[in-house]
PDB file of C-alpha atoms in Angstrom:
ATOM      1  CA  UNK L   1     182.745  94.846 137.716  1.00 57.00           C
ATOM      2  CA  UNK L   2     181.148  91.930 137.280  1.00 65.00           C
ATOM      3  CA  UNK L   3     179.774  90.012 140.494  1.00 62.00           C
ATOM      4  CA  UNK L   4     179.573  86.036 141.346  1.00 60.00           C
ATOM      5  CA  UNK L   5     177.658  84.330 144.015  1.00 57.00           C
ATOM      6  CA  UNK L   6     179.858  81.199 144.193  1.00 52.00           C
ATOM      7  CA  UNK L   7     178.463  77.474 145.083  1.00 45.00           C
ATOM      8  CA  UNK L   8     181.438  75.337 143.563  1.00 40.00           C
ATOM      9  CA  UNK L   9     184.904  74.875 144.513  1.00 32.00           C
ATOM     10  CA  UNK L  10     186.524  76.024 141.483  1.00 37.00           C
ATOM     11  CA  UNK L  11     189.462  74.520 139.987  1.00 36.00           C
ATOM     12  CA  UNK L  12     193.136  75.931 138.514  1.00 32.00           C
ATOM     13  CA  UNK L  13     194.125  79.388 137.357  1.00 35.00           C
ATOM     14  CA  UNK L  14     196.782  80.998 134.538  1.00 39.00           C
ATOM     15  CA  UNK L  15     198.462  84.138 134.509  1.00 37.00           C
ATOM     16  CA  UNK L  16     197.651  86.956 132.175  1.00 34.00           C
ATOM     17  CA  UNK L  17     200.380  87.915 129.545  1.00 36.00           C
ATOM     18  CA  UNK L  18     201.446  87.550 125.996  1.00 36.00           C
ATOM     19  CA  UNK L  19     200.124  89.680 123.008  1.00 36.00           C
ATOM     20  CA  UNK L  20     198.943  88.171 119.614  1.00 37.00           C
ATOM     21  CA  UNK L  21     201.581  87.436 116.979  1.00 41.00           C
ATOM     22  CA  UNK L  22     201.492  87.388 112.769  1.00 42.00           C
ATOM     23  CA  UNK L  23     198.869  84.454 111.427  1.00 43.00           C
ATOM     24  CA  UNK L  24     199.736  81.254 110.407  1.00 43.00           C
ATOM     25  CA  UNK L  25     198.131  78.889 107.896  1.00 46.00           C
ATOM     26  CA  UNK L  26     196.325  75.747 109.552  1.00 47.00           C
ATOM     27  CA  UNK L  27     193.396  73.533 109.326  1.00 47.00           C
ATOM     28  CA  UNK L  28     191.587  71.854 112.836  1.00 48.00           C
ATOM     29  CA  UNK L  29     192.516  68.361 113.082  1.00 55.00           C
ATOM     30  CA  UNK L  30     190.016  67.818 115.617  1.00 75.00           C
ATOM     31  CA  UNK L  31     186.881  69.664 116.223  1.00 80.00           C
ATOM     32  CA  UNK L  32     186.961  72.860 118.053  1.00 85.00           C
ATOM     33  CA  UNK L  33     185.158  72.116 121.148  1.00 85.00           C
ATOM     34  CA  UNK L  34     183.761  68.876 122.411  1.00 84.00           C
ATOM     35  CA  UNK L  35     180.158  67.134 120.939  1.00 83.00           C
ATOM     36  CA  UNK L  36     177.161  69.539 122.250  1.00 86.00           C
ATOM     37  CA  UNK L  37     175.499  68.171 125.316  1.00 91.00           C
ATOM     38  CA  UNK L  38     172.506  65.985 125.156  1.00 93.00           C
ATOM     39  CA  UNK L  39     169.046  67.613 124.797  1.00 95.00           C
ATOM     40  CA  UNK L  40     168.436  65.662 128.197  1.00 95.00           C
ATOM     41  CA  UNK L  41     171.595  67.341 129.696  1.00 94.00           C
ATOM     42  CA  UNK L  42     170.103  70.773 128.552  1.00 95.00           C
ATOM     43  CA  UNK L  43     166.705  70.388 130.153  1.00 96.00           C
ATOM     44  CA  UNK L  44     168.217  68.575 133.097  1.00 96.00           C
ATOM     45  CA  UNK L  45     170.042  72.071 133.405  1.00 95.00           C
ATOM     46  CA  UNK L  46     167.674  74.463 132.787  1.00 96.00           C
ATOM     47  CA  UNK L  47     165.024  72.432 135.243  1.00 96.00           C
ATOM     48  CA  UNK L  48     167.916  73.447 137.410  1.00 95.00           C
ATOM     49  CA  UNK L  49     168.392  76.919 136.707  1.00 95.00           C
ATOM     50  CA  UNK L  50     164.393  77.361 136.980  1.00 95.00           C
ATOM     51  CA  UNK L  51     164.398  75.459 140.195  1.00 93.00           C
ATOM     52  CA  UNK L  52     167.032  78.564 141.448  1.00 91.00           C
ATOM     53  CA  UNK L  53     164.675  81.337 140.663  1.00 92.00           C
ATOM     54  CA  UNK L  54     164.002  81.978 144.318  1.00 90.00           C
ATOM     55  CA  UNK L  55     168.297  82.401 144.854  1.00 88.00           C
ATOM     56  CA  UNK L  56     168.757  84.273 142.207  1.00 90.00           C
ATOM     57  CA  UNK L  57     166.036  86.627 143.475  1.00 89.00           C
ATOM     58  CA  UNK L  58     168.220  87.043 146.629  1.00 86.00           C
ATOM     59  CA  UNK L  59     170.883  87.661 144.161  1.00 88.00           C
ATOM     60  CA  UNK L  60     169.342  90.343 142.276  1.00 87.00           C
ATOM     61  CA  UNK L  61     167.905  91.862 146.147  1.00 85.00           C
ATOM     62  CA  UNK L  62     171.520  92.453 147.347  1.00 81.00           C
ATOM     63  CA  UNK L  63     173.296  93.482 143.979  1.00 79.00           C
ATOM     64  CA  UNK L  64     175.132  90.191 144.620  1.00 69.00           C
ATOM     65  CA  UNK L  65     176.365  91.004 147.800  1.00 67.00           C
ATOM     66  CA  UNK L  66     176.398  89.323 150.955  1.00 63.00           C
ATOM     67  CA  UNK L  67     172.768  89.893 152.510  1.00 63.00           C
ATOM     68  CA  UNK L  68     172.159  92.201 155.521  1.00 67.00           C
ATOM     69  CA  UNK L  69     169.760  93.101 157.614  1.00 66.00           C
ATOM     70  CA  UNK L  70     166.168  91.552 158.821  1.00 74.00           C
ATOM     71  CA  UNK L  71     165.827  88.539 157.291  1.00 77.00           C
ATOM     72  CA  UNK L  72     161.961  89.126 156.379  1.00 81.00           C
ATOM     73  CA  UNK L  73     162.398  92.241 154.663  1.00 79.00           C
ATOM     74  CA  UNK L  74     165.287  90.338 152.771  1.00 78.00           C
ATOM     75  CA  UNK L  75     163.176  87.935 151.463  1.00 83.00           C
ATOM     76  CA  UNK L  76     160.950  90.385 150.499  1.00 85.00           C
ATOM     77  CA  UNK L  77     163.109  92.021 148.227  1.00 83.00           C
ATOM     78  CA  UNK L  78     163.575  88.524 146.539  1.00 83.00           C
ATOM     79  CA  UNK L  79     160.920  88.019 146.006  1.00 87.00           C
ATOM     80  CA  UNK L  80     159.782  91.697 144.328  1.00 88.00           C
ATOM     81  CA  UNK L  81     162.750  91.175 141.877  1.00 87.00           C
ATOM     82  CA  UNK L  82     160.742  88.627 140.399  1.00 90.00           C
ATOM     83  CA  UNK L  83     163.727  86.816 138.134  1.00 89.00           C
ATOM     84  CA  UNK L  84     162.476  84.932 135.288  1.00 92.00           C
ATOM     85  CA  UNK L  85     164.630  82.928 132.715  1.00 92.00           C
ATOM     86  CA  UNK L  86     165.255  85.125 129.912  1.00 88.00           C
ATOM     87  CA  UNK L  87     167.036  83.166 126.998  1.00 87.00           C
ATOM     88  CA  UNK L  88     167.968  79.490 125.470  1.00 92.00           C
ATOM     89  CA  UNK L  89     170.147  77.154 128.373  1.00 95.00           C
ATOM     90  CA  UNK L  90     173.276  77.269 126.219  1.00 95.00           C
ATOM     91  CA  UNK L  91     176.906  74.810 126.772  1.00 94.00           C
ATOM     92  CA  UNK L  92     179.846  77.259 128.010  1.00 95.00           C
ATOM     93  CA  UNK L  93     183.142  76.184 126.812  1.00 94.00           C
ATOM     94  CA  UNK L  94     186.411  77.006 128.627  1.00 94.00           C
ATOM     95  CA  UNK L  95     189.744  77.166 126.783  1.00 93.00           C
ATOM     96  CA  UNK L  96     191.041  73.739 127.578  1.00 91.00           C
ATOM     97  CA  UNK L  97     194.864  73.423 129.789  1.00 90.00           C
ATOM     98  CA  UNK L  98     195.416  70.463 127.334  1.00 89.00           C
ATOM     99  CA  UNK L  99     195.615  72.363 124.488  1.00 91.00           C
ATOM    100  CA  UNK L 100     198.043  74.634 126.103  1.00 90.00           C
ATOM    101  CA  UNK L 101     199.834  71.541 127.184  1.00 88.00           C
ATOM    102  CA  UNK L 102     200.053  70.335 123.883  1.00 87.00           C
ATOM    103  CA  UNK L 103     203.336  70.758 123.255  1.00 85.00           C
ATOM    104  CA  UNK L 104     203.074  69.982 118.962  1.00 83.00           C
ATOM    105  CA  UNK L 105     203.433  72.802 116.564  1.00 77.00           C
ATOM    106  CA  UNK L 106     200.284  73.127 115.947  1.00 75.00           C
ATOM    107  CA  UNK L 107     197.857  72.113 118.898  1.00 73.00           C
ATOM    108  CA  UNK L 108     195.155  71.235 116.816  1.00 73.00           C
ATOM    109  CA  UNK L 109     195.535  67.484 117.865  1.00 81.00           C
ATOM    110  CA  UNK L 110     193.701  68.745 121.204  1.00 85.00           C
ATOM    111  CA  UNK L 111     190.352  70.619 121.294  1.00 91.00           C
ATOM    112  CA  UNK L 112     190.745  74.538 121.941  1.00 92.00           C
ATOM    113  CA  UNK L 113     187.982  74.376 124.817  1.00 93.00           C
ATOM    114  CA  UNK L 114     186.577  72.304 126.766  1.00 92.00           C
ATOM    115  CA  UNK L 115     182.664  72.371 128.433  1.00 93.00           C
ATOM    116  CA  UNK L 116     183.230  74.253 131.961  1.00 91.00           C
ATOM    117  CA  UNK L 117     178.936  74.568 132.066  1.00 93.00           C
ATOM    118  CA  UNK L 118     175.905  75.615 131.310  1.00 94.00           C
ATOM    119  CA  UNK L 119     174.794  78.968 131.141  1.00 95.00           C
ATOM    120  CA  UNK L 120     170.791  80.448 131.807  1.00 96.00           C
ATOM    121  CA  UNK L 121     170.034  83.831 131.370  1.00 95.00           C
ATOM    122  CA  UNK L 122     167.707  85.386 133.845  1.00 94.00           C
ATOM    123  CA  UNK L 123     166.313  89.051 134.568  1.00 93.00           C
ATOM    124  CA  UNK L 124     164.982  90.763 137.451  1.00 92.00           C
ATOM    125  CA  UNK L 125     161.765  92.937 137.193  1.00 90.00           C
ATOM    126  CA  UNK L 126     164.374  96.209 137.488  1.00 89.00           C
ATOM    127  CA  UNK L 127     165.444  94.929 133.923  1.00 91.00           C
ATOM    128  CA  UNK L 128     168.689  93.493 135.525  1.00 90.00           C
ATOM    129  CA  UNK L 129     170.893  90.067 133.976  1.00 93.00           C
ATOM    130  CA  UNK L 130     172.084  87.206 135.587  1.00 92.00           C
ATOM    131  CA  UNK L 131     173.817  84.071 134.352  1.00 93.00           C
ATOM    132  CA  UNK L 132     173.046  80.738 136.038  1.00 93.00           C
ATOM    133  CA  UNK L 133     175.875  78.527 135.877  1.00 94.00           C
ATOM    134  CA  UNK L 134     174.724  74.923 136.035  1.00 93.00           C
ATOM    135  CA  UNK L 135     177.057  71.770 136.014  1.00 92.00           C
ATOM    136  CA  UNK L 136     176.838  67.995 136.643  1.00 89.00           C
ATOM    137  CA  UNK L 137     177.971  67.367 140.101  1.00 86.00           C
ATOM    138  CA  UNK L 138     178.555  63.967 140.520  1.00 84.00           C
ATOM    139  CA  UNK L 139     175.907  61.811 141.325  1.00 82.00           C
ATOM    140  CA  UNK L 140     173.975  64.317 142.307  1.00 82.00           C
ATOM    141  CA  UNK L 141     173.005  65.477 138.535  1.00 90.00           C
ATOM    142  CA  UNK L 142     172.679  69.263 137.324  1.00 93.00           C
ATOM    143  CA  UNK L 143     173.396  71.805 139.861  1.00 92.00           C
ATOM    144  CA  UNK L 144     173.189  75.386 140.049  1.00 92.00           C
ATOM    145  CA  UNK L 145     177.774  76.418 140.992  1.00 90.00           C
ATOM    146  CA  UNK L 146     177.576  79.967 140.237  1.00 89.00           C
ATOM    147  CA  UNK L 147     175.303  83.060 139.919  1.00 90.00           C
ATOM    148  CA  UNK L 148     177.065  85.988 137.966  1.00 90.00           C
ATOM    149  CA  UNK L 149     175.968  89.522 137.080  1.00 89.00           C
ATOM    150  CA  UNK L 150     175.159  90.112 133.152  1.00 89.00           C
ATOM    151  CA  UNK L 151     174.680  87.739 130.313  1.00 91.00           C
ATOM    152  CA  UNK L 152     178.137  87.328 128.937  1.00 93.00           C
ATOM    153  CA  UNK L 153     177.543  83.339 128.303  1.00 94.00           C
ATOM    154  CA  UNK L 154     174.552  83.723 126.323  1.00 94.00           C
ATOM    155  CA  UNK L 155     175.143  86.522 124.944  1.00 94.00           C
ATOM    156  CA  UNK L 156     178.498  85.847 123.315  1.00 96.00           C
ATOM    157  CA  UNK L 157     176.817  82.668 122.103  1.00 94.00           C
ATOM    158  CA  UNK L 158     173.948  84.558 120.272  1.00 94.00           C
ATOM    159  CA  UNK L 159     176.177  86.538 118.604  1.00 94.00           C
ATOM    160  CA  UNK L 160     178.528  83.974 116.680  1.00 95.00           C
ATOM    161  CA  UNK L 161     177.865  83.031 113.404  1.00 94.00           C
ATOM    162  CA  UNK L 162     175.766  79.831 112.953  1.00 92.00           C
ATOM    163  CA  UNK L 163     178.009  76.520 113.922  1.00 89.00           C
ATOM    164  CA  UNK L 164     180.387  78.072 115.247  1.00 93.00           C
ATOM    165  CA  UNK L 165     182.258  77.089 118.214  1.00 93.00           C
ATOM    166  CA  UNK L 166     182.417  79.640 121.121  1.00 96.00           C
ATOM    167  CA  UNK L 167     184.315  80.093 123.672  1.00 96.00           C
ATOM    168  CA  UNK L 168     185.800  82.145 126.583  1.00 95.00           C
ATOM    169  CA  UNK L 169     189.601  82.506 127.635  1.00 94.00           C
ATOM    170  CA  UNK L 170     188.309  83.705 131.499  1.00 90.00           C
ATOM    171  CA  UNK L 171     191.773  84.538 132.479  1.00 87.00           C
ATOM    172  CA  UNK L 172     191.893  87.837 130.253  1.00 91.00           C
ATOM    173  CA  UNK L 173     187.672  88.314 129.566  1.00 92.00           C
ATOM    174  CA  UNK L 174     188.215  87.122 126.388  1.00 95.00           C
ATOM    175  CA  UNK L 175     185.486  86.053 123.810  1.00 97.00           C
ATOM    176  CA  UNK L 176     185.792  84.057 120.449  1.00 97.00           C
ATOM    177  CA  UNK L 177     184.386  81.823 118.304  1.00 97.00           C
ATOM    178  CA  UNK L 178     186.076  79.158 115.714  1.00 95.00           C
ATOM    179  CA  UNK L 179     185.197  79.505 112.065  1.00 94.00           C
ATOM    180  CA  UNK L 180     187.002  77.848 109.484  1.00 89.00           C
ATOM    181  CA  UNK L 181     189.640  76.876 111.794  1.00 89.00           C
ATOM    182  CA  UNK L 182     190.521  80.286 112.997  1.00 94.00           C
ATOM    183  CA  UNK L 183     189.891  82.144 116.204  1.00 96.00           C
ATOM    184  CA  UNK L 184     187.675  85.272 115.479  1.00 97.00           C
ATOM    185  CA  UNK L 185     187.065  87.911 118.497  1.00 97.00           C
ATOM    186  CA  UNK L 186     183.756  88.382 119.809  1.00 97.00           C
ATOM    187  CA  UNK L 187     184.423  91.131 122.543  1.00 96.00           C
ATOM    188  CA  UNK L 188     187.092  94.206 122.486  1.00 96.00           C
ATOM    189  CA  UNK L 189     189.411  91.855 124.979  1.00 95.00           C
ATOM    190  CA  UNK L 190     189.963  88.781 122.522  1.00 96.00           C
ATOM    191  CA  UNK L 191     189.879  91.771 119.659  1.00 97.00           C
ATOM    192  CA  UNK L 192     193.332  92.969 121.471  1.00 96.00           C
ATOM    193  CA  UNK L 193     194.502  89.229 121.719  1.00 95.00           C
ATOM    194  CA  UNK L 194     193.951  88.162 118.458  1.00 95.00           C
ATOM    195  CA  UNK L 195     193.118  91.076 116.144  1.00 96.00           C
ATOM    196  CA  UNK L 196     191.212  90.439 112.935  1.00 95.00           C
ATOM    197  CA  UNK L 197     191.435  86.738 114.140  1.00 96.00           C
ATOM    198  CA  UNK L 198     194.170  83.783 114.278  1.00 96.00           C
ATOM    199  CA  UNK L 199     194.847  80.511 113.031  1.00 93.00           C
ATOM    200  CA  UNK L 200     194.592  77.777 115.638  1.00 92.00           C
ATOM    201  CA  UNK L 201     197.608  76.918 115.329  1.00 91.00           C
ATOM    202  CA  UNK L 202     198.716  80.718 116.073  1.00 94.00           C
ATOM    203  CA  UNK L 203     196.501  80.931 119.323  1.00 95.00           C
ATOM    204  CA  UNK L 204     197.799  77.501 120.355  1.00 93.00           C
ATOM    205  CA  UNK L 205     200.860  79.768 120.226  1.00 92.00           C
ATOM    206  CA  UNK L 206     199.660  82.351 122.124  1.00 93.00           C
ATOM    207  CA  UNK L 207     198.430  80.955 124.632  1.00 93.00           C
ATOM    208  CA  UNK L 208     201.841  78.440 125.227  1.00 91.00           C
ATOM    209  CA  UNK L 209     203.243  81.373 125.665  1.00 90.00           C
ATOM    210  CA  UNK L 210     201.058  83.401 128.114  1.00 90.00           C
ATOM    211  CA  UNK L 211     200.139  79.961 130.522  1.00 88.00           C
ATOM    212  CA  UNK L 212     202.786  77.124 129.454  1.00 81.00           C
ATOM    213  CA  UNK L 213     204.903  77.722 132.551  1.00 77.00           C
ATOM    214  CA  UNK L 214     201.939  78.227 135.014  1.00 73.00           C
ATOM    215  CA  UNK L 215     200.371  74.666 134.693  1.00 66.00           C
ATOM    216  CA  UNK L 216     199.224  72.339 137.852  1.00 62.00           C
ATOM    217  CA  UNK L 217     202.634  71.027 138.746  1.00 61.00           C
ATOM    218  CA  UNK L 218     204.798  73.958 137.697  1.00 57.00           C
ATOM    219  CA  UNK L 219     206.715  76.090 139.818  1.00 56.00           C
ATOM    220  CA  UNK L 220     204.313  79.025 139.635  1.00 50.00           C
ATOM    221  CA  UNK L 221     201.712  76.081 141.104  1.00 50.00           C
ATOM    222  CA  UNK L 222     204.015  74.944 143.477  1.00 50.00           C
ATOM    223  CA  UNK L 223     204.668  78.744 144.977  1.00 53.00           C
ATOM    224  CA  UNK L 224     200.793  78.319 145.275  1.00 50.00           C
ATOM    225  CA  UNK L 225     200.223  81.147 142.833  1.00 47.00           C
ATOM    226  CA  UNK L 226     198.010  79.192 141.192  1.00 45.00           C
ATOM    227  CA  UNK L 227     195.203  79.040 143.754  1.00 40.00           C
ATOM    228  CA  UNK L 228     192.208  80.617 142.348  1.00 34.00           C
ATOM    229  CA  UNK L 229     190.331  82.877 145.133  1.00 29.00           C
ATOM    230  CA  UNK L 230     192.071  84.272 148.346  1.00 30.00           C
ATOM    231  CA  UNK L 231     191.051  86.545 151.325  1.00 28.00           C
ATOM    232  CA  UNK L 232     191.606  90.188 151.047  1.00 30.00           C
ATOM    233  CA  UNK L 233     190.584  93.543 152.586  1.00 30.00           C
ATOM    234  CA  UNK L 234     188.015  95.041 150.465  1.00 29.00           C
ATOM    235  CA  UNK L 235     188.375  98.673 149.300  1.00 30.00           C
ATOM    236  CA  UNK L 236     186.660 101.589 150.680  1.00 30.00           C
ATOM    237  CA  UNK L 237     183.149 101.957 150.280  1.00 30.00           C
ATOM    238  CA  UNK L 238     183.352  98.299 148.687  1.00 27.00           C
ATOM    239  CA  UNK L 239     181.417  95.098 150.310  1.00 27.00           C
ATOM    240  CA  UNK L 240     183.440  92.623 148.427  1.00 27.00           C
ATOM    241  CA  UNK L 241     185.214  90.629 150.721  1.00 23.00           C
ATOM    242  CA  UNK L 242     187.079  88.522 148.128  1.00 24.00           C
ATOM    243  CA  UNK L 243     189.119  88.757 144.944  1.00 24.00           C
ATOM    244  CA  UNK L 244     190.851  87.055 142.476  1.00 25.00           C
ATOM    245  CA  UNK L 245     194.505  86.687 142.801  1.00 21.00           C
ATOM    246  CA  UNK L 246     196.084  88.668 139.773  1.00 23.00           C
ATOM    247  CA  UNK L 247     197.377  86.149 138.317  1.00 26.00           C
ATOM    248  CA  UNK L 248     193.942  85.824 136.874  1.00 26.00           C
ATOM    249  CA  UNK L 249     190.267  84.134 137.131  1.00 28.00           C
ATOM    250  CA  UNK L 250     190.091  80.421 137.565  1.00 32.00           C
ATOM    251  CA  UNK L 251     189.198  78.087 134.879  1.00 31.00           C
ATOM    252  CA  UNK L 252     186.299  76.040 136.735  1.00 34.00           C
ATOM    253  CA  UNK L 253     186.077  72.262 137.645  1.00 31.00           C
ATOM    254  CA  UNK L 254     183.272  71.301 139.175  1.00 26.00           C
ATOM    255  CA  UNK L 255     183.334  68.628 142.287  1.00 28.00           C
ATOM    256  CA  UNK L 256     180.995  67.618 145.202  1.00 27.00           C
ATOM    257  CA  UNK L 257     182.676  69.869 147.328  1.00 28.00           C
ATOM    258  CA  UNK L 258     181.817  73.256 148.468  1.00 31.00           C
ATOM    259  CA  UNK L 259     178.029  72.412 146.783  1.00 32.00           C
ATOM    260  CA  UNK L 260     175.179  74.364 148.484  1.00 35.00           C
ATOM    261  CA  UNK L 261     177.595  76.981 150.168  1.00 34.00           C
ATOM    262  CA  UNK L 262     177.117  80.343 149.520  1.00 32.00           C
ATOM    263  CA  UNK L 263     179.849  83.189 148.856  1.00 34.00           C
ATOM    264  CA  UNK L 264     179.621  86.747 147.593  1.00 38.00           C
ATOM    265  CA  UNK L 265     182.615  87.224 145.425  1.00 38.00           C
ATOM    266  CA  UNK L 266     183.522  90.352 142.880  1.00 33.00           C
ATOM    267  CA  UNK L 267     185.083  89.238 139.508  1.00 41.00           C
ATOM    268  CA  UNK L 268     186.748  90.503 136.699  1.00 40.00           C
ATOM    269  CA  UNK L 269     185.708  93.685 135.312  1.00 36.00           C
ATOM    270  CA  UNK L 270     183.357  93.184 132.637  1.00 41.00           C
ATOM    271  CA  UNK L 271     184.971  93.751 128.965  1.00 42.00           C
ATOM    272  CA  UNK L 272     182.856  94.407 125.601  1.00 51.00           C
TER     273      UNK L 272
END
């Protein structure tokens, strides 16, 4: 499982569903994802990540659980998991509700993802991963939102071919990057979704078809199903003491809100 130390209110959330259908021939219209951040952007967010180090070694000391116990020997603990960044501060893209709003044949009028934030590797002294999530929050700059267990972000990134566009479909775990105007799998879950890879016109398809009817305003919204995180009674032997609903993992927006709180939370499982 993967586990997130949440400091963000996070934003909407689709339903899982759907399976991958026969390609279709079709050329971007648009680019993939949106321009690359600013090499000011990226420092502002790593200087942000870096500045977390002490947090994340809190993180790291309570397996990303909600601390217990004295709070000396606690900070201890941080402090002798010595996190240090570990990798490049790379963009994180989300796919994007408008281009499964789009309601054209193709889609490829819209971008497939959309920037959700930036993602800092970092690695405890045990040999352990954790991805700082950094976004701009208002006026208030680049801010560290979220804390997750593993490197997924970065290391989904490394592993694309050169230029491509990457990007995550969090509601399923799913990986993939763009190439040529077609959506190529980068993990076994987006494998399953899209097999030996898709036109974007066919995943604009797809994913009409698994989150079309579950979009802010729908009646799946309105039933509030589409809620993101709510209460509920962790399992035995289990210290979560939140989960997902199953309709699936929020697609993040970032606000002023919520900044600076602090919440234990247990993800998704984690997919290869």
């Amino acid at each position: 499982m993967r586990l997130i130390m949440t400091a963000a209110v996070a934003a909407m959330t689709f339903a899982m569903g759907g399976v991958a259908h026969a390609d279709a021939a079709a050329a971007p219209a648009v680019p993939a994802v949106p321009a690359v951040p600013s090499a000011t952007d990226v420092a502002a967010a790593r200087d942000a990540a870096t500045s977390a180090l002490p947090t994340v070694g809190q993180f790291f000391a309570s397996g990303g659980r909600k601390p217990q116990g004295d709070a000396r020997q606690l900070a201890a603990a941080a402090v002798a998991a010595a996190p240090r960044i570990d990798s490049t501060t790379v963009p994180v893209y989300f796919l994007a509700p408008a281009f499964v709003a789009d309601t054209s044949s193709s889609g490829t009028a819209t971008p497939v993802a959309q920037l959700s934030f930036m993602a800092t590797d970092t690695v405890s002294a045990s040999g352990s991963h954790a991805s700082v999530w950094t976004a701009r929050v208002g006026s208030a700059g680049w801010k560290v939102v979220n804390i997750a267990s593993g490197s997924d972000e970065t290391t989904y990134t490394a592993q694309a071919a050169p230029g491509a566009a990457v990007f995550e479909e969090p509601q399923i775990g799913a990986w993939y990057q763009v190439v040529g105007g077609r959506v190529l799998a980068l993990n076994q879950t987006a494998r399953e979704s899209v097999g030996s890879g898709v036109s974007l016109a066919r995943y604009h398809q797809l994913v009409r078809t698994r989150y079309a009817d579950k979009m802010p305003g729908s009646a799946y919204d309105k039933a509030g199903r589409a809620g993101g995180f709510q209460p509920q009674a962790p399992s035995q032997g289990s210290s979560t003491n939140t989960a997902p609903l199953a309709a699936g993992l929020v697609l993040v927006g970032f606000g002023a809100a919520g900044v600076g709180a602090v919440a234990w939370r247990r993800s998704r499982a984690q997919r290869g």
